[in-house]
């Protein structure tokens, strides 16, 4: 099958992204908001990665996984937002067939990786709270790298499988995607053939990538909750709870929105609501994740102040 046949049946091999609105005034507002959010996302996530590498006191399993999460959020936003900003400024809101497939593969792969990585981070918190004396022995450097690599490989594999199923569907000239970026449910809704096999494959893949890691996270926090209740001092319980609060918030935001999008058939997917939810997990969550993790984190605040003081001293000399 040729690229044009797989793309949209037209000679151009292009898709039209309908975006969030066709109101020119709203589009100007969206451009400003998304540009600011993209710059903030880049700055905050890069800050976490750089500080975690420069400050030796942050060379711990927790910040290793947090750096991986920041890299995921940085890449996933870069996959979506620049194309969206270009389309907002353009009269023809198009994306090539190749660009659409690339966006689908990368965004789905990064999202799937994040699901598994959040489960690995939950295990890290379980080891820290339930086995504090053996924490560094349990979360060895080799295990951290193994869990991170497994997360990335799982995400890439899931993405390639879903992409290979989706791009084979005939679209019969349909090329208007009612979304602001290319993702599987939006592309399935364009197909002019029976998509029951694809929807079943998407559901099976989503079960592996979403409920299974979420179940492991809930089991980890079940053990954490039991361990916290056994702590006698209120101060000890507060410290143990604070180490997990930020992770729980991120898990709730990411899994809640992703499950809404991917755990229901595209044929029953409300397009307007789906776009709002996709906007939330695709753009808003990567922007707020660094704030959630660092807002009350004294170690990161100290490392940032140290890095800024060092930079100011180097400029003066």
C-alpha atoms as a PDB file:
ATOM      1  CA  UNK A   1       0.000   0.000   0.000  1.00  0.00           C
ATOM      2  CA  UNK A   2       1.402   3.408  -0.948  1.00  0.00           C
ATOM      3  CA  UNK A   3       1.900   6.312   1.449  1.00  0.00           C
ATOM      4  CA  UNK A   4      -0.971   8.257  -0.109  1.00  0.00           C
ATOM      5  CA  UNK A   5      -3.356   5.324   0.096  1.00  0.00           C
ATOM      6  CA  UNK A   6      -2.533   4.795   3.725  1.00  0.00           C
ATOM      7  CA  UNK A   7      -2.610   8.484   4.465  1.00  0.00           C
ATOM      8  CA  UNK A   8      -5.831   9.881   3.121  1.00  0.00           C
ATOM      9  CA  UNK A   9      -6.397   8.696  -0.368  1.00  0.00           C
ATOM     10  CA  UNK A  10      -5.490  12.117  -1.791  1.00  0.00           C
ATOM     11  CA  UNK A  11      -2.540  13.082  -3.923  1.00  0.00           C
ATOM     12  CA  UNK A  12      -1.044  15.226  -1.192  1.00  0.00           C
ATOM     13  CA  UNK A  13      -0.861  12.582   1.548  1.00  0.00           C
ATOM     14  CA  UNK A  14      -1.848  15.166   4.192  1.00  0.00           C
ATOM     15  CA  UNK A  15      -4.117  15.373   7.198  1.00  0.00           C
ATOM     16  CA  UNK A  16      -6.038  18.442   8.339  1.00  0.00           C
ATOM     17  CA  UNK A  17      -5.923  18.959  12.116  1.00  0.00           C
ATOM     18  CA  UNK A  18      -9.135  20.740  13.126  1.00  0.00           C
ATOM     19  CA  UNK A  19      -7.584  21.813  16.433  1.00  0.00           C
ATOM     20  CA  UNK A  20      -9.436  23.151  19.443  1.00  0.00           C
ATOM     21  CA  UNK A  21     -11.371  25.987  17.808  1.00  0.00           C
ATOM     22  CA  UNK A  22     -11.882  27.801  14.504  1.00  0.00           C
ATOM     23  CA  UNK A  23     -12.584  31.108  16.248  1.00  0.00           C
ATOM     24  CA  UNK A  24      -9.694  33.480  15.321  1.00  0.00           C
ATOM     25  CA  UNK A  25      -9.837  35.307  18.658  1.00  0.00           C
ATOM     26  CA  UNK A  26      -9.705  32.058  20.625  1.00  0.00           C
ATOM     27  CA  UNK A  27      -6.852  30.849  18.428  1.00  0.00           C
ATOM     28  CA  UNK A  28      -4.799  33.936  19.305  1.00  0.00           C
ATOM     29  CA  UNK A  29      -5.450  33.275  22.981  1.00  0.00           C
ATOM     30  CA  UNK A  30      -4.539  29.594  22.590  1.00  0.00           C
ATOM     31  CA  UNK A  31      -1.300  30.540  20.813  1.00  0.00           C
ATOM     32  CA  UNK A  32      -0.174  32.766  23.687  1.00  0.00           C
ATOM     33  CA  UNK A  33      -1.225  30.272  26.377  1.00  0.00           C
ATOM     34  CA  UNK A  34       0.389  27.257  24.702  1.00  0.00           C
ATOM     35  CA  UNK A  35       3.570  29.146  23.848  1.00  0.00           C
ATOM     36  CA  UNK A  36       3.986  30.235  27.475  1.00  0.00           C
ATOM     37  CA  UNK A  37       3.156  26.746  28.781  1.00  0.00           C
ATOM     38  CA  UNK A  38       5.668  25.193  26.348  1.00  0.00           C
ATOM     39  CA  UNK A  39       8.469  27.544  27.418  1.00  0.00           C
ATOM     40  CA  UNK A  40       7.695  26.880  31.094  1.00  0.00           C
ATOM     41  CA  UNK A  41       7.595  23.121  30.473  1.00  0.00           C
ATOM     42  CA  UNK A  42      11.000  23.210  28.795  1.00  0.00           C
ATOM     43  CA  UNK A  43      12.512  25.380  31.536  1.00  0.00           C
ATOM     44  CA  UNK A  44      11.147  23.470  34.527  1.00  0.00           C
ATOM     45  CA  UNK A  45      11.865  19.981  33.188  1.00  0.00           C
ATOM     46  CA  UNK A  46      15.346  20.941  31.985  1.00  0.00           C
ATOM     47  CA  UNK A  47      16.017  22.489  35.405  1.00  0.00           C
ATOM     48  CA  UNK A  48      15.162  19.202  37.125  1.00  0.00           C
ATOM     49  CA  UNK A  49      17.391  17.203  34.772  1.00  0.00           C
ATOM     50  CA  UNK A  50      20.354  19.588  35.059  1.00  0.00           C
ATOM     51  CA  UNK A  51      20.129  20.060  38.842  1.00  0.00           C
ATOM     52  CA  UNK A  52      19.759  16.306  39.413  1.00  0.00           C
ATOM     53  CA  UNK A  53      22.946  15.736  37.426  1.00  0.00           C
ATOM     54  CA  UNK A  54      25.027  18.578  38.887  1.00  0.00           C
ATOM     55  CA  UNK A  55      24.205  18.139  42.588  1.00  0.00           C
ATOM     56  CA  UNK A  56      25.745  14.942  43.956  1.00  0.00           C
ATOM     57  CA  UNK A  57      23.318  14.890  46.891  1.00  0.00           C
ATOM     58  CA  UNK A  58      20.525  14.243  44.357  1.00  0.00           C
ATOM     59  CA  UNK A  59      22.237  11.197  42.867  1.00  0.00           C
ATOM     60  CA  UNK A  60      19.606   8.906  44.389  1.00  0.00           C
ATOM     61  CA  UNK A  61      17.062   6.486  42.854  1.00  0.00           C
ATOM     62  CA  UNK A  62      14.213   8.953  43.417  1.00  0.00           C
ATOM     63  CA  UNK A  63      15.878  11.714  41.387  1.00  0.00           C
ATOM     64  CA  UNK A  64      17.100   9.250  38.771  1.00  0.00           C
ATOM     65  CA  UNK A  65      13.487   8.329  38.027  1.00  0.00           C
ATOM     66  CA  UNK A  66      12.384  11.953  38.349  1.00  0.00           C
ATOM     67  CA  UNK A  67      14.949  12.936  35.697  1.00  0.00           C
ATOM     68  CA  UNK A  68      13.574  10.233  33.408  1.00  0.00           C
ATOM     69  CA  UNK A  69      10.056  11.556  33.976  1.00  0.00           C
ATOM     70  CA  UNK A  70      11.203  15.110  33.217  1.00  0.00           C
ATOM     71  CA  UNK A  71      12.835  13.902  29.982  1.00  0.00           C
ATOM     72  CA  UNK A  72       9.622  12.115  28.992  1.00  0.00           C
ATOM     73  CA  UNK A  73       7.505  15.195  29.670  1.00  0.00           C
ATOM     74  CA  UNK A  74       9.925  17.440  27.782  1.00  0.00           C
ATOM     75  CA  UNK A  75       9.933  15.165  24.715  1.00  0.00           C
ATOM     76  CA  UNK A  76       6.182  14.504  24.693  1.00  0.00           C
ATOM     77  CA  UNK A  77       5.376  18.227  24.810  1.00  0.00           C
ATOM     78  CA  UNK A  78       7.891  18.946  22.048  1.00  0.00           C
ATOM     79  CA  UNK A  79       6.211  16.287  19.912  1.00  0.00           C
ATOM     80  CA  UNK A  80       2.824  18.057  20.128  1.00  0.00           C
ATOM     81  CA  UNK A  81       3.095  21.788  20.869  1.00  0.00           C
ATOM     82  CA  UNK A  82       5.388  23.158  18.095  1.00  0.00           C
ATOM     83  CA  UNK A  83       3.180  21.632  15.381  1.00  0.00           C
ATOM     84  CA  UNK A  84       0.109  22.994  17.156  1.00  0.00           C
ATOM     85  CA  UNK A  85       1.581  26.515  17.295  1.00  0.00           C
ATOM     86  CA  UNK A  86       2.463  26.370  13.590  1.00  0.00           C
ATOM     87  CA  UNK A  87      -1.072  25.269  12.708  1.00  0.00           C
ATOM     88  CA  UNK A  88      -2.668  28.000  14.807  1.00  0.00           C
ATOM     89  CA  UNK A  89      -0.720  30.589  12.789  1.00  0.00           C
ATOM     90  CA  UNK A  90      -1.454  28.926   9.437  1.00  0.00           C
ATOM     91  CA  UNK A  91      -4.492  29.191   7.208  1.00  0.00           C
ATOM     92  CA  UNK A  92      -4.072  25.512   6.234  1.00  0.00           C
ATOM     93  CA  UNK A  93      -3.798  23.455   9.407  1.00  0.00           C
ATOM     94  CA  UNK A  94      -2.108  20.451   7.853  1.00  0.00           C
ATOM     95  CA  UNK A  95       0.338  17.762   8.837  1.00  0.00           C
ATOM     96  CA  UNK A  96       1.962  15.352   6.395  1.00  0.00           C
ATOM     97  CA  UNK A  97       1.226  11.623   6.510  1.00  0.00           C
ATOM     98  CA  UNK A  98       4.813  10.970   7.644  1.00  0.00           C
ATOM     99  CA  UNK A  99       4.609  13.706  10.267  1.00  0.00           C
ATOM    100  CA  UNK A 100       1.310  12.348  11.570  1.00  0.00           C
ATOM    101  CA  UNK A 101       2.665   8.805  11.903  1.00  0.00           C
ATOM    102  CA  UNK A 102       5.822  10.101  13.589  1.00  0.00           C
ATOM    103  CA  UNK A 103       3.742  12.160  16.022  1.00  0.00           C
ATOM    104  CA  UNK A 104       1.536   9.152  16.781  1.00  0.00           C
ATOM    105  CA  UNK A 105       4.479   6.789  17.371  1.00  0.00           C
ATOM    106  CA  UNK A 106       6.487   9.206  19.523  1.00  0.00           C
ATOM    107  CA  UNK A 107       3.618  10.551  21.637  1.00  0.00           C
ATOM    108  CA  UNK A 108       2.127   7.092  22.225  1.00  0.00           C
ATOM    109  CA  UNK A 109       5.540   5.606  22.981  1.00  0.00           C
ATOM    110  CA  UNK A 110       6.403   8.330  25.480  1.00  0.00           C
ATOM    111  CA  UNK A 111       2.984   8.109  27.134  1.00  0.00           C
ATOM    112  CA  UNK A 112       3.232   4.325  27.452  1.00  0.00           C
ATOM    113  CA  UNK A 113       6.745   4.649  28.868  1.00  0.00           C
ATOM    114  CA  UNK A 114       5.487   7.109  31.473  1.00  0.00           C
ATOM    115  CA  UNK A 115       2.829   4.623  32.643  1.00  0.00           C
ATOM    116  CA  UNK A 116       5.453   1.973  33.382  1.00  0.00           C
ATOM    117  CA  UNK A 117       7.922   4.505  34.805  1.00  0.00           C
ATOM    118  CA  UNK A 118       5.330   5.757  37.310  1.00  0.00           C
ATOM    119  CA  UNK A 119       4.942   2.154  38.505  1.00  0.00           C
ATOM    120  CA  UNK A 120       8.728   1.928  38.945  1.00  0.00           C
ATOM    121  CA  UNK A 121       8.646   5.176  40.935  1.00  0.00           C
ATOM    122  CA  UNK A 122       5.912   3.715  43.162  1.00  0.00           C
ATOM    123  CA  UNK A 123       8.154   0.725  43.894  1.00  0.00           C
ATOM    124  CA  UNK A 124      10.957   3.146  44.748  1.00  0.00           C
ATOM    125  CA  UNK A 125       8.677   4.903  47.267  1.00  0.00           C
ATOM    126  CA  UNK A 126       7.639   1.502  48.675  1.00  0.00           C
ATOM    127  CA  UNK A 127      11.297   0.576  49.254  1.00  0.00           C
ATOM    128  CA  UNK A 128      12.029   3.977  50.831  1.00  0.00           C
ATOM    129  CA  UNK A 129       9.102   3.879  53.290  1.00  0.00           C
ATOM    130  CA  UNK A 130       8.783   0.163  54.051  1.00  0.00           C
ATOM    131  CA  UNK A 131      12.492  -0.760  54.033  1.00  0.00           C
ATOM    132  CA  UNK A 132      14.390   2.446  54.875  1.00  0.00           C
ATOM    133  CA  UNK A 133      17.461   0.658  56.270  1.00  0.00           C
ATOM    134  CA  UNK A 134      17.862  -1.510  53.162  1.00  0.00           C
ATOM    135  CA  UNK A 135      16.655   1.121  50.695  1.00  0.00           C
ATOM    136  CA  UNK A 136      19.952   1.746  48.885  1.00  0.00           C
ATOM    137  CA  UNK A 137      20.686  -1.992  48.770  1.00  0.00           C
ATOM    138  CA  UNK A 138      17.267  -2.735  47.265  1.00  0.00           C
ATOM    139  CA  UNK A 139      17.285   0.180  44.808  1.00  0.00           C
ATOM    140  CA  UNK A 140      20.748  -0.499  43.465  1.00  0.00           C
ATOM    141  CA  UNK A 141      22.098   1.380  40.466  1.00  0.00           C
ATOM    142  CA  UNK A 142      21.731  -1.682  38.254  1.00  0.00           C
ATOM    143  CA  UNK A 143      18.092  -2.200  39.276  1.00  0.00           C
ATOM    144  CA  UNK A 144      17.267   1.466  38.623  1.00  0.00           C
ATOM    145  CA  UNK A 145      18.761   1.287  35.152  1.00  0.00           C
ATOM    146  CA  UNK A 146      17.012  -2.019  34.471  1.00  0.00           C
ATOM    147  CA  UNK A 147      13.625  -0.580  35.493  1.00  0.00           C
ATOM    148  CA  UNK A 148      14.170   2.562  33.416  1.00  0.00           C
ATOM    149  CA  UNK A 149      15.250   0.611  30.314  1.00  0.00           C
ATOM    150  CA  UNK A 150      12.301  -1.784  30.742  1.00  0.00           C
ATOM    151  CA  UNK A 151       9.949   1.216  30.904  1.00  0.00           C
ATOM    152  CA  UNK A 152      11.324   2.705  27.683  1.00  0.00           C
ATOM    153  CA  UNK A 153      11.345  -0.622  25.815  1.00  0.00           C
ATOM    154  CA  UNK A 154       7.778  -1.407  26.894  1.00  0.00           C
ATOM    155  CA  UNK A 155       6.572   2.003  25.721  1.00  0.00           C
ATOM    156  CA  UNK A 156       8.368   1.761  22.366  1.00  0.00           C
ATOM    157  CA  UNK A 157       7.055  -1.765  21.736  1.00  0.00           C
ATOM    158  CA  UNK A 158       3.458  -0.824  22.576  1.00  0.00           C
ATOM    159  CA  UNK A 159       3.676   2.216  20.318  1.00  0.00           C
ATOM    160  CA  UNK A 160       5.053   0.297  17.317  1.00  0.00           C
ATOM    161  CA  UNK A 161       2.363  -2.396  17.652  1.00  0.00           C
ATOM    162  CA  UNK A 162      -0.483   0.156  17.783  1.00  0.00           C
ATOM    163  CA  UNK A 163       1.002   2.173  14.929  1.00  0.00           C
ATOM    164  CA  UNK A 164       1.346  -0.872  12.679  1.00  0.00           C
ATOM    165  CA  UNK A 165      -2.323  -1.732  13.249  1.00  0.00           C
ATOM    166  CA  UNK A 166      -3.578   1.807  12.751  1.00  0.00           C
ATOM    167  CA  UNK A 167      -1.746   2.866   9.578  1.00  0.00           C
ATOM    168  CA  UNK A 168      -3.050  -0.145   7.633  1.00  0.00           C
ATOM    169  CA  UNK A 169      -6.655   1.070   7.860  1.00  0.00           C
ATOM    170  CA  UNK A 170      -8.159   2.526   4.649  1.00  0.00           C
ATOM    171  CA  UNK A 171      -9.393   6.094   5.090  1.00  0.00           C
ATOM    172  CA  UNK A 172     -11.099   6.502   1.680  1.00  0.00           C
ATOM    173  CA  UNK A 173     -10.178  10.150   1.342  1.00  0.00           C
ATOM    174  CA  UNK A 174     -11.073  11.113   4.925  1.00  0.00           C
ATOM    175  CA  UNK A 175      -8.331  13.404   6.166  1.00  0.00           C
ATOM    176  CA  UNK A 176      -9.953  15.772   8.678  1.00  0.00           C
ATOM    177  CA  UNK A 177      -8.736  14.803  12.163  1.00  0.00           C
ATOM    178  CA  UNK A 178     -10.968  16.256  14.850  1.00  0.00           C
ATOM    179  CA  UNK A 179      -8.076  16.772  17.249  1.00  0.00           C
ATOM    180  CA  UNK A 180      -5.009  18.973  17.712  1.00  0.00           C
ATOM    181  CA  UNK A 181      -2.501  16.139  17.171  1.00  0.00           C
ATOM    182  CA  UNK A 182      -2.398  12.631  15.721  1.00  0.00           C
ATOM    183  CA  UNK A 183      -3.382   9.911  18.174  1.00  0.00           C
ATOM    184  CA  UNK A 184      -4.888   6.472  17.725  1.00  0.00           C
ATOM    185  CA  UNK A 185      -8.567   7.132  18.677  1.00  0.00           C
ATOM    186  CA  UNK A 186      -8.763  10.142  16.342  1.00  0.00           C
ATOM    187  CA  UNK A 187      -7.292   8.179  13.412  1.00  0.00           C
ATOM    188  CA  UNK A 188      -9.552   5.173  14.020  1.00  0.00           C
ATOM    189  CA  UNK A 189     -12.580   7.452  13.784  1.00  0.00           C
ATOM    190  CA  UNK A 190     -11.543   8.310  10.177  1.00  0.00           C
ATOM    191  CA  UNK A 191     -11.427   4.701   8.955  1.00  0.00           C
ATOM    192  CA  UNK A 192     -13.956   3.586   6.358  1.00  0.00           C
ATOM    193  CA  UNK A 193     -13.559  -0.116   7.240  1.00  0.00           C
ATOM    194  CA  UNK A 194     -14.460  -2.265  10.221  1.00  0.00           C
ATOM    195  CA  UNK A 195     -12.258  -1.173  13.131  1.00  0.00           C
ATOM    196  CA  UNK A 196     -13.411  -3.781  15.658  1.00  0.00           C
ATOM    197  CA  UNK A 197     -10.066  -5.631  15.460  1.00  0.00           C
ATOM    198  CA  UNK A 198      -8.147  -2.379  15.935  1.00  0.00           C
ATOM    199  CA  UNK A 199     -10.367  -1.332  18.821  1.00  0.00           C
ATOM    200  CA  UNK A 200      -9.879  -4.737  20.462  1.00  0.00           C
ATOM    201  CA  UNK A 201      -6.115  -4.426  19.977  1.00  0.00           C
ATOM    202  CA  UNK A 202      -6.165  -0.906  21.399  1.00  0.00           C
ATOM    203  CA  UNK A 203      -8.160  -2.116  24.408  1.00  0.00           C
ATOM    204  CA  UNK A 204      -5.784  -5.032  25.081  1.00  0.00           C
ATOM    205  CA  UNK A 205      -2.754  -2.768  24.737  1.00  0.00           C
ATOM    206  CA  UNK A 206      -4.355  -0.159  26.971  1.00  0.00           C
ATOM    207  CA  UNK A 207      -5.087  -2.784  29.644  1.00  0.00           C
ATOM    208  CA  UNK A 208      -1.416  -3.812  29.662  1.00  0.00           C
ATOM    209  CA  UNK A 209      -0.132  -0.226  29.711  1.00  0.00           C
ATOM    210  CA  UNK A 210      -2.733   1.460  31.953  1.00  0.00           C
ATOM    211  CA  UNK A 211      -4.583  -0.754  34.514  1.00  0.00           C
ATOM    212  CA  UNK A 212      -1.665  -3.161  35.080  1.00  0.00           C
ATOM    213  CA  UNK A 213       0.879  -0.454  36.097  1.00  0.00           C
ATOM    214  CA  UNK A 214      -1.888   1.352  37.998  1.00  0.00           C
ATOM    215  CA  UNK A 215      -2.653  -1.869  39.876  1.00  0.00           C
ATOM    216  CA  UNK A 216       1.027  -2.257  40.805  1.00  0.00           C
ATOM    217  CA  UNK A 217       1.044   1.359  42.004  1.00  0.00           C
ATOM    218  CA  UNK A 218      -2.023   0.777  44.176  1.00  0.00           C
ATOM    219  CA  UNK A 219      -0.496  -2.386  45.668  1.00  0.00           C
ATOM    220  CA  UNK A 220       2.713  -0.466  46.457  1.00  0.00           C
ATOM    221  CA  UNK A 221       0.742   2.270  48.164  1.00  0.00           C
ATOM    222  CA  UNK A 222      -1.295  -0.292  50.056  1.00  0.00           C
ATOM    223  CA  UNK A 223       1.934  -1.529  51.670  1.00  0.00           C
ATOM    224  CA  UNK A 224       3.099   2.068  52.153  1.00  0.00           C
ATOM    225  CA  UNK A 225      -0.159   2.997  53.873  1.00  0.00           C
ATOM    226  CA  UNK A 226       0.120   0.029  56.230  1.00  0.00           C
ATOM    227  CA  UNK A 227       3.738   0.948  57.038  1.00  0.00           C
ATOM    228  CA  UNK A 228       2.833   4.601  57.695  1.00  0.00           C
ATOM    229  CA  UNK A 229       0.063   3.588  60.111  1.00  0.00           C
ATOM    230  CA  UNK A 230       2.617   1.594  62.121  1.00  0.00           C
ATOM    231  CA  UNK A 231       4.782   4.686  62.632  1.00  0.00           C
ATOM    232  CA  UNK A 232       4.130   5.968  66.161  1.00  0.00           C
ATOM    233  CA  UNK A 233       5.221   9.579  65.901  1.00  0.00           C
ATOM    234  CA  UNK A 234       3.086  12.115  64.062  1.00  0.00           C
ATOM    235  CA  UNK A 235       6.222  13.724  62.626  1.00  0.00           C
ATOM    236  CA  UNK A 236       7.402  10.392  61.231  1.00  0.00           C
ATOM    237  CA  UNK A 237       4.004   9.753  59.625  1.00  0.00           C
ATOM    238  CA  UNK A 238       4.013  13.254  58.121  1.00  0.00           C
ATOM    239  CA  UNK A 239       7.474  12.803  56.576  1.00  0.00           C
ATOM    240  CA  UNK A 240       6.561   9.386  55.170  1.00  0.00           C
ATOM    241  CA  UNK A 241       3.325  10.764  53.738  1.00  0.00           C
ATOM    242  CA  UNK A 242       5.075  13.779  52.170  1.00  0.00           C
ATOM    243  CA  UNK A 243       7.486  11.531  50.270  1.00  0.00           C
ATOM    244  CA  UNK A 244       4.529   9.964  48.446  1.00  0.00           C
ATOM    245  CA  UNK A 245       2.020  12.807  48.050  1.00  0.00           C
ATOM    246  CA  UNK A 246       3.546  14.349  44.924  1.00  0.00           C
ATOM    247  CA  UNK A 247       3.789  10.980  43.182  1.00  0.00           C
ATOM    248  CA  UNK A 248       0.168  10.167  43.984  1.00  0.00           C
ATOM    249  CA  UNK A 249      -0.994  13.497  42.529  1.00  0.00           C
ATOM    250  CA  UNK A 250       0.950  12.899  39.295  1.00  0.00           C
ATOM    251  CA  UNK A 251      -0.399   9.339  39.045  1.00  0.00           C
ATOM    252  CA  UNK A 252      -3.982  10.554  39.519  1.00  0.00           C
ATOM    253  CA  UNK A 253      -3.652  13.280  36.866  1.00  0.00           C
ATOM    254  CA  UNK A 254      -1.920  11.138  34.252  1.00  0.00           C
ATOM    255  CA  UNK A 255      -3.764   7.835  34.621  1.00  0.00           C
ATOM    256  CA  UNK A 256      -7.178   9.458  35.097  1.00  0.00           C
ATOM    257  CA  UNK A 257      -7.000  11.328  31.790  1.00  0.00           C
ATOM    258  CA  UNK A 258      -5.221   8.568  29.819  1.00  0.00           C
ATOM    259  CA  UNK A 259      -7.739   5.923  30.907  1.00  0.00           C
ATOM    260  CA  UNK A 260     -10.602   8.198  29.827  1.00  0.00           C
ATOM    261  CA  UNK A 261      -9.120   8.522  26.311  1.00  0.00           C
ATOM    262  CA  UNK A 262      -7.841   4.991  25.671  1.00  0.00           C
ATOM    263  CA  UNK A 263     -10.127   2.693  27.659  1.00  0.00           C
ATOM    264  CA  UNK A 264     -13.278   3.371  25.655  1.00  0.00           C
ATOM    265  CA  UNK A 265     -13.990   2.581  21.975  1.00  0.00           C
ATOM    266  CA  UNK A 266     -13.257   5.496  19.603  1.00  0.00           C
ATOM    267  CA  UNK A 267     -16.761   5.073  18.137  1.00  0.00           C
ATOM    268  CA  UNK A 268     -18.200   5.982  21.557  1.00  0.00           C
ATOM    269  CA  UNK A 269     -15.632   8.705  22.210  1.00  0.00           C
ATOM    270  CA  UNK A 270     -17.118  12.232  22.641  1.00  0.00           C
ATOM    271  CA  UNK A 271     -14.827  14.268  20.372  1.00  0.00           C
ATOM    272  CA  UNK A 272     -15.051  17.601  22.208  1.00  0.00           C
ATOM    273  CA  UNK A 273     -14.490  16.076  25.643  1.00  0.00           C
ATOM    274  CA  UNK A 274     -11.744  13.863  24.234  1.00  0.00           C
ATOM    275  CA  UNK A 275      -9.825  16.878  22.951  1.00  0.00           C
ATOM    276  CA  UNK A 276     -10.020  18.600  26.340  1.00  0.00           C
ATOM    277  CA  UNK A 277      -8.785  15.475  28.127  1.00  0.00           C
ATOM    278  CA  UNK A 278      -5.988  14.973  25.563  1.00  0.00           C
ATOM    279  CA  UNK A 279      -5.003  18.603  26.088  1.00  0.00           C
ATOM    280  CA  UNK A 280      -4.794  17.928  29.807  1.00  0.00           C
ATOM    281  CA  UNK A 281      -2.499  14.872  29.721  1.00  0.00           C
ATOM    282  CA  UNK A 282      -0.574  15.956  26.623  1.00  0.00           C
ATOM    283  CA  UNK A 283       0.260  19.562  27.549  1.00  0.00           C
ATOM    284  CA  UNK A 284      -0.908  20.584  31.017  1.00  0.00           C
ATOM    285  CA  UNK A 285       0.358  17.547  32.955  1.00  0.00           C
ATOM    286  CA  UNK A 286       3.950  17.774  31.624  1.00  0.00           C
ATOM    287  CA  UNK A 287       3.983  21.442  32.639  1.00  0.00           C
ATOM    288  CA  UNK A 288       2.712  20.940  36.199  1.00  0.00           C
ATOM    289  CA  UNK A 289       4.610  17.708  36.991  1.00  0.00           C
ATOM    290  CA  UNK A 290       7.870  19.525  37.871  1.00  0.00           C
ATOM    291  CA  UNK A 291       5.954  21.938  40.104  1.00  0.00           C
ATOM    292  CA  UNK A 292       4.162  19.102  41.891  1.00  0.00           C
ATOM    293  CA  UNK A 293       7.444  17.315  42.611  1.00  0.00           C
ATOM    294  CA  UNK A 294       9.499  20.368  43.589  1.00  0.00           C
ATOM    295  CA  UNK A 295       7.021  22.808  45.179  1.00  0.00           C
ATOM    296  CA  UNK A 296       7.658  21.484  48.701  1.00  0.00           C
ATOM    297  CA  UNK A 297      10.927  19.664  48.017  1.00  0.00           C
ATOM    298  CA  UNK A 298      13.641  21.252  50.150  1.00  0.00           C
ATOM    299  CA  UNK A 299      16.421  19.203  48.529  1.00  0.00           C
ATOM    300  CA  UNK A 300      15.615  20.566  45.062  1.00  0.00           C
ATOM    301  CA  UNK A 301      15.221  24.119  46.408  1.00  0.00           C
ATOM    302  CA  UNK A 302      18.644  23.885  48.054  1.00  0.00           C
ATOM    303  CA  UNK A 303      20.233  22.438  44.910  1.00  0.00           C
ATOM    304  CA  UNK A 304      18.701  25.208  42.759  1.00  0.00           C
ATOM    305  CA  UNK A 305      19.951  27.936  45.104  1.00  0.00           C
ATOM    306  CA  UNK A 306      23.400  26.353  45.116  1.00  0.00           C
ATOM    307  CA  UNK A 307      23.483  26.205  41.313  1.00  0.00           C
ATOM    308  CA  UNK A 308      22.309  29.831  41.005  1.00  0.00           C
ATOM    309  CA  UNK A 309      24.915  31.047  43.502  1.00  0.00           C
ATOM    310  CA  UNK A 310      27.625  29.172  41.620  1.00  0.00           C
ATOM    311  CA  UNK A 311      26.467  30.697  38.329  1.00  0.00           C
ATOM    312  CA  UNK A 312      26.446  34.231  39.805  1.00  0.00           C
ATOM    313  CA  UNK A 313      29.929  33.728  41.258  1.00  0.00           C
ATOM    314  CA  UNK A 314      31.283  32.518  37.901  1.00  0.00           C
ATOM    315  CA  UNK A 315      29.791  35.558  36.130  1.00  0.00           C
ATOM    316  CA  UNK A 316      31.405  37.947  38.614  1.00  0.00           C
ATOM    317  CA  UNK A 317      34.823  36.366  38.245  1.00  0.00           C
END
